[in-house]
Coordinates of C-alpha atoms and ligand atoms in Angstrom, one line a residue:
X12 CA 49.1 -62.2 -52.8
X13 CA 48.1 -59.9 -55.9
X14 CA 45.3 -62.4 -56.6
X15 CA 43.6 -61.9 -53.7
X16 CA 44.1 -58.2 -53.9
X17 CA 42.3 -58.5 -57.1
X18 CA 40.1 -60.2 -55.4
X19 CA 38.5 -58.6 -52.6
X20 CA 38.7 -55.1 -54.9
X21 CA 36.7 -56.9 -57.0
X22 CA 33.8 -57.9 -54.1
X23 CA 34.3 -54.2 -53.1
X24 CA 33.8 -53.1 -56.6
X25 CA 30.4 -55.2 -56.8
X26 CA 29.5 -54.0 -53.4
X27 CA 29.8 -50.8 -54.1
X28 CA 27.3 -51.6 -57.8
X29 CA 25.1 -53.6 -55.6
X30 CA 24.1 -50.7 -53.4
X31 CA 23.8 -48.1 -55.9
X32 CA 21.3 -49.9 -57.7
X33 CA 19.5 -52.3 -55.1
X34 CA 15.8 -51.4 -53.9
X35 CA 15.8 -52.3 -50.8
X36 CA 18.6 -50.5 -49.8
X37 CA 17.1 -47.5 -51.3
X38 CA 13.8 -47.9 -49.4
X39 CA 16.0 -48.5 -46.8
X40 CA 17.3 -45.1 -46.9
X41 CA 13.8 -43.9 -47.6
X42 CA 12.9 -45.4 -44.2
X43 CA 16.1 -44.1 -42.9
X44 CA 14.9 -40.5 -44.6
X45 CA 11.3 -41.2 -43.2
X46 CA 12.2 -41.8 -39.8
X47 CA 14.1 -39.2 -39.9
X48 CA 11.2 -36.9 -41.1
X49 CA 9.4 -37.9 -38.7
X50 CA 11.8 -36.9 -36.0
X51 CA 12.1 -33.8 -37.5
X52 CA 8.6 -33.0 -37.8
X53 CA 8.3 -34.5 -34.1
X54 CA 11.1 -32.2 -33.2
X55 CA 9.4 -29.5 -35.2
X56 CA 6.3 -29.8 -33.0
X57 CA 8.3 -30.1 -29.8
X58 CA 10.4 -26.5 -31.4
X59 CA 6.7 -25.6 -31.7
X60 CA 5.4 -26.6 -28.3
X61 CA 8.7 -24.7 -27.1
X62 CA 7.8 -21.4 -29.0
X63 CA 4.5 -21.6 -28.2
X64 CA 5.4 -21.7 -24.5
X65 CA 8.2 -19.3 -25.2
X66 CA 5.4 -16.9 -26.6
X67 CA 3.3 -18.0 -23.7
X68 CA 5.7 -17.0 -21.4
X69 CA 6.9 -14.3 -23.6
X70 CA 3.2 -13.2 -23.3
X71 CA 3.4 -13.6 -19.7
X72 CA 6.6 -11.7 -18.7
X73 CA 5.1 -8.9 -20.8
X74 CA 2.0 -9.4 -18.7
X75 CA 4.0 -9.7 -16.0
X76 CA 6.4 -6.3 -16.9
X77 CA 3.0 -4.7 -18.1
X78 CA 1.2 -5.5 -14.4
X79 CA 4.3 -4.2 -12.8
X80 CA 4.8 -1.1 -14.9
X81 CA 1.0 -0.5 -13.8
X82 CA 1.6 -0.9 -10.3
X83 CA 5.0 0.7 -10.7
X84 CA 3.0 3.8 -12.0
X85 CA 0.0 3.7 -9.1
X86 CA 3.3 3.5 -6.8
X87 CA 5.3 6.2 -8.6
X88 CA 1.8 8.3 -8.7
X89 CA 1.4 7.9 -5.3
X90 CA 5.1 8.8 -3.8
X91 CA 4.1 12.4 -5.4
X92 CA 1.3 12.1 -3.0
X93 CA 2.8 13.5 0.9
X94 CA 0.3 12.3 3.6
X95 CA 1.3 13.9 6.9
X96 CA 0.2 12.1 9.7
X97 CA -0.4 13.6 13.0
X98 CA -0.1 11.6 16.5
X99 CA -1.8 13.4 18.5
X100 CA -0.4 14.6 22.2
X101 CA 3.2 14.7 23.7
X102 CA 4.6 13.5 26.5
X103 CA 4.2 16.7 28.5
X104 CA 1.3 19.0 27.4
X105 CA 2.3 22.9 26.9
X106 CA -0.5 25.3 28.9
X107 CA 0.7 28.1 27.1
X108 CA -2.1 29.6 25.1
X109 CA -1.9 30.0 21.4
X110 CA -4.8 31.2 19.5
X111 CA -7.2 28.9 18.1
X112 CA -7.2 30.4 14.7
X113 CA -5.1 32.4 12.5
X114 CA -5.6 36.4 14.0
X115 CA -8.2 34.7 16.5
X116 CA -8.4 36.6 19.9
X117 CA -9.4 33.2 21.0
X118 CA -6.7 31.1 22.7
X119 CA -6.4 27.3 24.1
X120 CA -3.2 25.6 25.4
X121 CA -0.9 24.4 22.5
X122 CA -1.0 20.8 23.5
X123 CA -1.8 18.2 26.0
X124 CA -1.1 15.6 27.1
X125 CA -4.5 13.7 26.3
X126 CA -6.2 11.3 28.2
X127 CA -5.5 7.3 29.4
X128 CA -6.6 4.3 29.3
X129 CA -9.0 2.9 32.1
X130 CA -7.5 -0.5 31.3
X131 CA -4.1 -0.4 29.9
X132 CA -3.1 2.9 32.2
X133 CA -1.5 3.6 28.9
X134 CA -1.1 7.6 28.1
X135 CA -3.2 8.7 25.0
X136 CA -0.1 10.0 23.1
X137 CA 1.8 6.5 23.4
X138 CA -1.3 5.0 21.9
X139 CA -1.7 7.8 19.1
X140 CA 2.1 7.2 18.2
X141 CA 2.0 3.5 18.2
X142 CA -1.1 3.1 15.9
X143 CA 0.4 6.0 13.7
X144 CA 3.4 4.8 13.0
X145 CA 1.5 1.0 11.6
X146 CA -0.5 3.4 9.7
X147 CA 2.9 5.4 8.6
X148 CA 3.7 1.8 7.4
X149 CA 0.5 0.8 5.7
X150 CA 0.7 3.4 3.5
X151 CA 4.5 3.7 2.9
X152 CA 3.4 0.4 1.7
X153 CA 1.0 1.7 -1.2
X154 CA 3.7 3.8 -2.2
X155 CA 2.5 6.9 -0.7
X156 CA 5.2 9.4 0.8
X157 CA 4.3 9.8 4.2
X158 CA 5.9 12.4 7.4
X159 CA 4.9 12.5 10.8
X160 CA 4.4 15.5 13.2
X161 CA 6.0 13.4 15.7
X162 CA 7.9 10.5 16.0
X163 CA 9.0 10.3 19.6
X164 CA 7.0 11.5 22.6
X165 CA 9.6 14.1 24.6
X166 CA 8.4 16.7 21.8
X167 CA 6.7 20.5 22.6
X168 CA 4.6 21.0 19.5
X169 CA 1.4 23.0 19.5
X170 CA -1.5 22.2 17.6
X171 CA -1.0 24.9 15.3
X172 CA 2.6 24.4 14.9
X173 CA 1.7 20.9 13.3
X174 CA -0.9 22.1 11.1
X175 CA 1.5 24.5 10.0
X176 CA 4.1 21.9 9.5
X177 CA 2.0 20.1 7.1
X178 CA 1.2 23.1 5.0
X179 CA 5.0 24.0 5.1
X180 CA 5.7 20.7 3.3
X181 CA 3.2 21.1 1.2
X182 CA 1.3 17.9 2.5
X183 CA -2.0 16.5 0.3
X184 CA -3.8 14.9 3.2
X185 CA -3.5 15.2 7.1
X186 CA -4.0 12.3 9.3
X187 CA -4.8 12.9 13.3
X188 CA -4.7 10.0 15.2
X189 CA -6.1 10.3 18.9
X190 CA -8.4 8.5 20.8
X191 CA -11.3 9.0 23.0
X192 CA -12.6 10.0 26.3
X193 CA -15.8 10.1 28.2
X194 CA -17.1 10.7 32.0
X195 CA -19.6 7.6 30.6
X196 CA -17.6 4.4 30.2
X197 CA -19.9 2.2 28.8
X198 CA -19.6 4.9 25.2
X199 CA -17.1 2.6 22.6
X200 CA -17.1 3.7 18.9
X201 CA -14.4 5.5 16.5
X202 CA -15.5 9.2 15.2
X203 CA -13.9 10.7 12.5
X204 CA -13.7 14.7 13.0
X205 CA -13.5 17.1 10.1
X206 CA -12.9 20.6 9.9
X207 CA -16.6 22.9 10.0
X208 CA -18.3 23.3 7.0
X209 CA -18.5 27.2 6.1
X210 CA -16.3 27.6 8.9
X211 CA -14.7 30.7 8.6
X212 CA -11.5 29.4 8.8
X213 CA -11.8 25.5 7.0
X214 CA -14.5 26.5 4.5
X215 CA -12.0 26.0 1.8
X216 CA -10.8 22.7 3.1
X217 CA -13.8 21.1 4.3
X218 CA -14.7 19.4 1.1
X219 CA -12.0 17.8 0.4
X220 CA -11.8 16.8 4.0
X221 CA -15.3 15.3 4.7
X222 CA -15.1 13.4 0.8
X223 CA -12.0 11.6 2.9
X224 CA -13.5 10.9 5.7
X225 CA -16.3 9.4 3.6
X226 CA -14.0 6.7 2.1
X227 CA -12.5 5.9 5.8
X228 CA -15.7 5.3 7.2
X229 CA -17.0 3.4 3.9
X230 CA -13.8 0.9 4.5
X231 CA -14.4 0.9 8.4
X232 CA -17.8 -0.2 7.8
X233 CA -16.5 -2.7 5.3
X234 CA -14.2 -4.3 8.2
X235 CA -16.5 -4.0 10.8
X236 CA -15.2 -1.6 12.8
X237 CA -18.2 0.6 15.2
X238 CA -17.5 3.8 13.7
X239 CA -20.1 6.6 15.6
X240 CA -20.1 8.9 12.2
X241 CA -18.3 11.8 11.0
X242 CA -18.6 15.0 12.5
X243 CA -17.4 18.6 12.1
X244 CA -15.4 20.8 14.5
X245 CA -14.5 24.4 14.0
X246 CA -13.0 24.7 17.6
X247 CA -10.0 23.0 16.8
X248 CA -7.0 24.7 16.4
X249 CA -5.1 22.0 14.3
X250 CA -8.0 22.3 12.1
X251 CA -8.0 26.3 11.8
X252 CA -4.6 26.5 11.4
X253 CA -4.8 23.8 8.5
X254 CA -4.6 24.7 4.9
X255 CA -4.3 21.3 4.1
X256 CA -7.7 18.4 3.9
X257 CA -7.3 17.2 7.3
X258 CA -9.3 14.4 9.0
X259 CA -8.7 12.9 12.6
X260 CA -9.7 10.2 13.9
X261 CA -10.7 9.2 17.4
X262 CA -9.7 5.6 17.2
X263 CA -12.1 4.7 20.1
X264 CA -12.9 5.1 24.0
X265 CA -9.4 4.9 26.4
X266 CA -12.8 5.1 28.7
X267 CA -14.2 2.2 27.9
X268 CA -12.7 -1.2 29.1
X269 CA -12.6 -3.6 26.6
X270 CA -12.2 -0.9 24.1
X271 CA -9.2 0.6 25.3
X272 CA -7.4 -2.9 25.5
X273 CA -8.6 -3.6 22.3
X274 CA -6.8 -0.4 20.7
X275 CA -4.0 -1.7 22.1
X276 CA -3.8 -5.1 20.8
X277 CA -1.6 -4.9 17.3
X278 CA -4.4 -7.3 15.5
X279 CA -7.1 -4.5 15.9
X280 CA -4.6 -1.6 15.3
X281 CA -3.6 -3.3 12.2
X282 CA -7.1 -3.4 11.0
X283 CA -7.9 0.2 12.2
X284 CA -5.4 1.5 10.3
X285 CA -5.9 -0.7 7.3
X286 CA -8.9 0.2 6.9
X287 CA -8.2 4.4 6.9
X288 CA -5.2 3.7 4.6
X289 CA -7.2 2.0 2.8
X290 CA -9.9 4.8 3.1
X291 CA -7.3 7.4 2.0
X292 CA -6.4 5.5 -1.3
X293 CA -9.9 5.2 -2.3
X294 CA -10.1 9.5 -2.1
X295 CA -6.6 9.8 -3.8
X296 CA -7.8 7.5 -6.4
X297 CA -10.6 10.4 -7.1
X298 CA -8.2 12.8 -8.1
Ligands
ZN30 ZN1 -6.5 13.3 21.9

């Protein structure tokens, strides 16, 4: 038994000489060291690849945080900016007299209850309320903080009591939303009405106002909406009483068939009051 002991120590022992000095062996480990160079390197390019993407997408999120950080900012600059929109009418007009200005001897009811449409038999003021509140949500959207004269119809505020409510709260911009009227019911268009300029109670805001309503009509014309043009007013008492830009638009002719259904159908509304939000942004992007 010890013979064979001593034997197979001995193959071990020359084993054990033969590998320590044989060549191939040693290229094999070479080969062995080679391949497994190469799967380094291979992994290196793939660790590589996988920065590089890493970076990329690195890159990317900061991009990505940098894009939102901007719009983060236009939205954080704009919720400093309060847009007060007005929906024109109630549901019961007030015939009370108030005066048309500020220490005016002049006096017109506070409110009524506007006109209705030839077509829908829908009341003015449901229209004006509807459209303002997609509007109301258009520019929420944008980021802009928005309040509204009005948000059901069983209300009793004058005209001047919502232009005073806007310069209460401080407001930036005033939207009116109404629509139109006419003995003629073949007239179809949307006016945009500004205070007067050198009016002796909207000089100071009609600037401001009328640059506004020059946006709004640049994006109406831009969605193809029939706007008639801009004009001014100084006989309206939401606009005297207004220290505020105001603009208000008559979104079209209640008078007018196909018009007045078409202010009511949410597809057209939408794009109305797209296109003034979008007018809005433009002028707040001026200052
Ligand atoms: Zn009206």
């Amino acid at each position: 038994m010890k013979k064979y002991r001593l034997i197979i120590m001995i193959i071990i022992a020359m084993g054990i000489i033969l590998i320590g000095t044989s060549d191939p062996l040693t290229s094999f480990y070479k080969t062995t060291g080679l391949i497994s160079n190469g799967i380094n390197e291979g992994r290196n390019i793939e660790d590589n690849n996988t920065k590089s993407e890493g970076s990329q997408k690195n890159k990317n999120d900061k991009q990505n945080t940098q894009g939102d950080k901007k719009e983060k900012n236009t939205t954080d600059e704009n919720s400093k900016i309060l847009i007060c929109i007005d929906p024109g009418h109630q549901a019961k007009g007030d015939p009370n007299l108030e005066p048309v200005a500020p220490g005016s001897p002049y006096k017109k009811a506070r409110v009524s209850s506007g006109t209705s449409g030839v077509a829908t038999k829908k009341p003015e003021y449901v229209l004006n309320l509807e459209a303002s509140i997609v509007l109301k949500h258009i520019l929420e959207g944008k980021g802009y903080s928005v309040i509204m004269t009005r948000e059901s119809h069983d209300v009793n505020i004058s005209n001047s009591e919502r232009a005073t409510f806007a310069n209460n709260k401080n407001a930036n911009m005033v939207v009116r939303i109404h629509a139109d009227s006419l003995d003629n019911s073949s007239k179809t268009g949307a006016s945009i009405l500004v205070p007067e300029e050198g009016g002796k109670y909207t000089a100071s805001i009609y600037e401001e106002s009328n640059k506004c309503a020059e946006f709004i009509k640049g994006k109406m014309n831009e969605s193809g909406i029939q706007l008639n043009g801009i004009f001014q007013r100084g006989d309206l008492t939401g606009f005297n009483w207004s220290k505020v830009p105001v603009v208000l638009v008559e979104m079209g002719f209640m008078s007018n068939y196909s018009e007045d259904q078409m202010m009511s159908n949410p597809d057209y509304q939408r794009k109305l009051m797209q296109s003034i939000a979008d007018g809005v942004e433009e002028y707040f992007k001026t200052k």
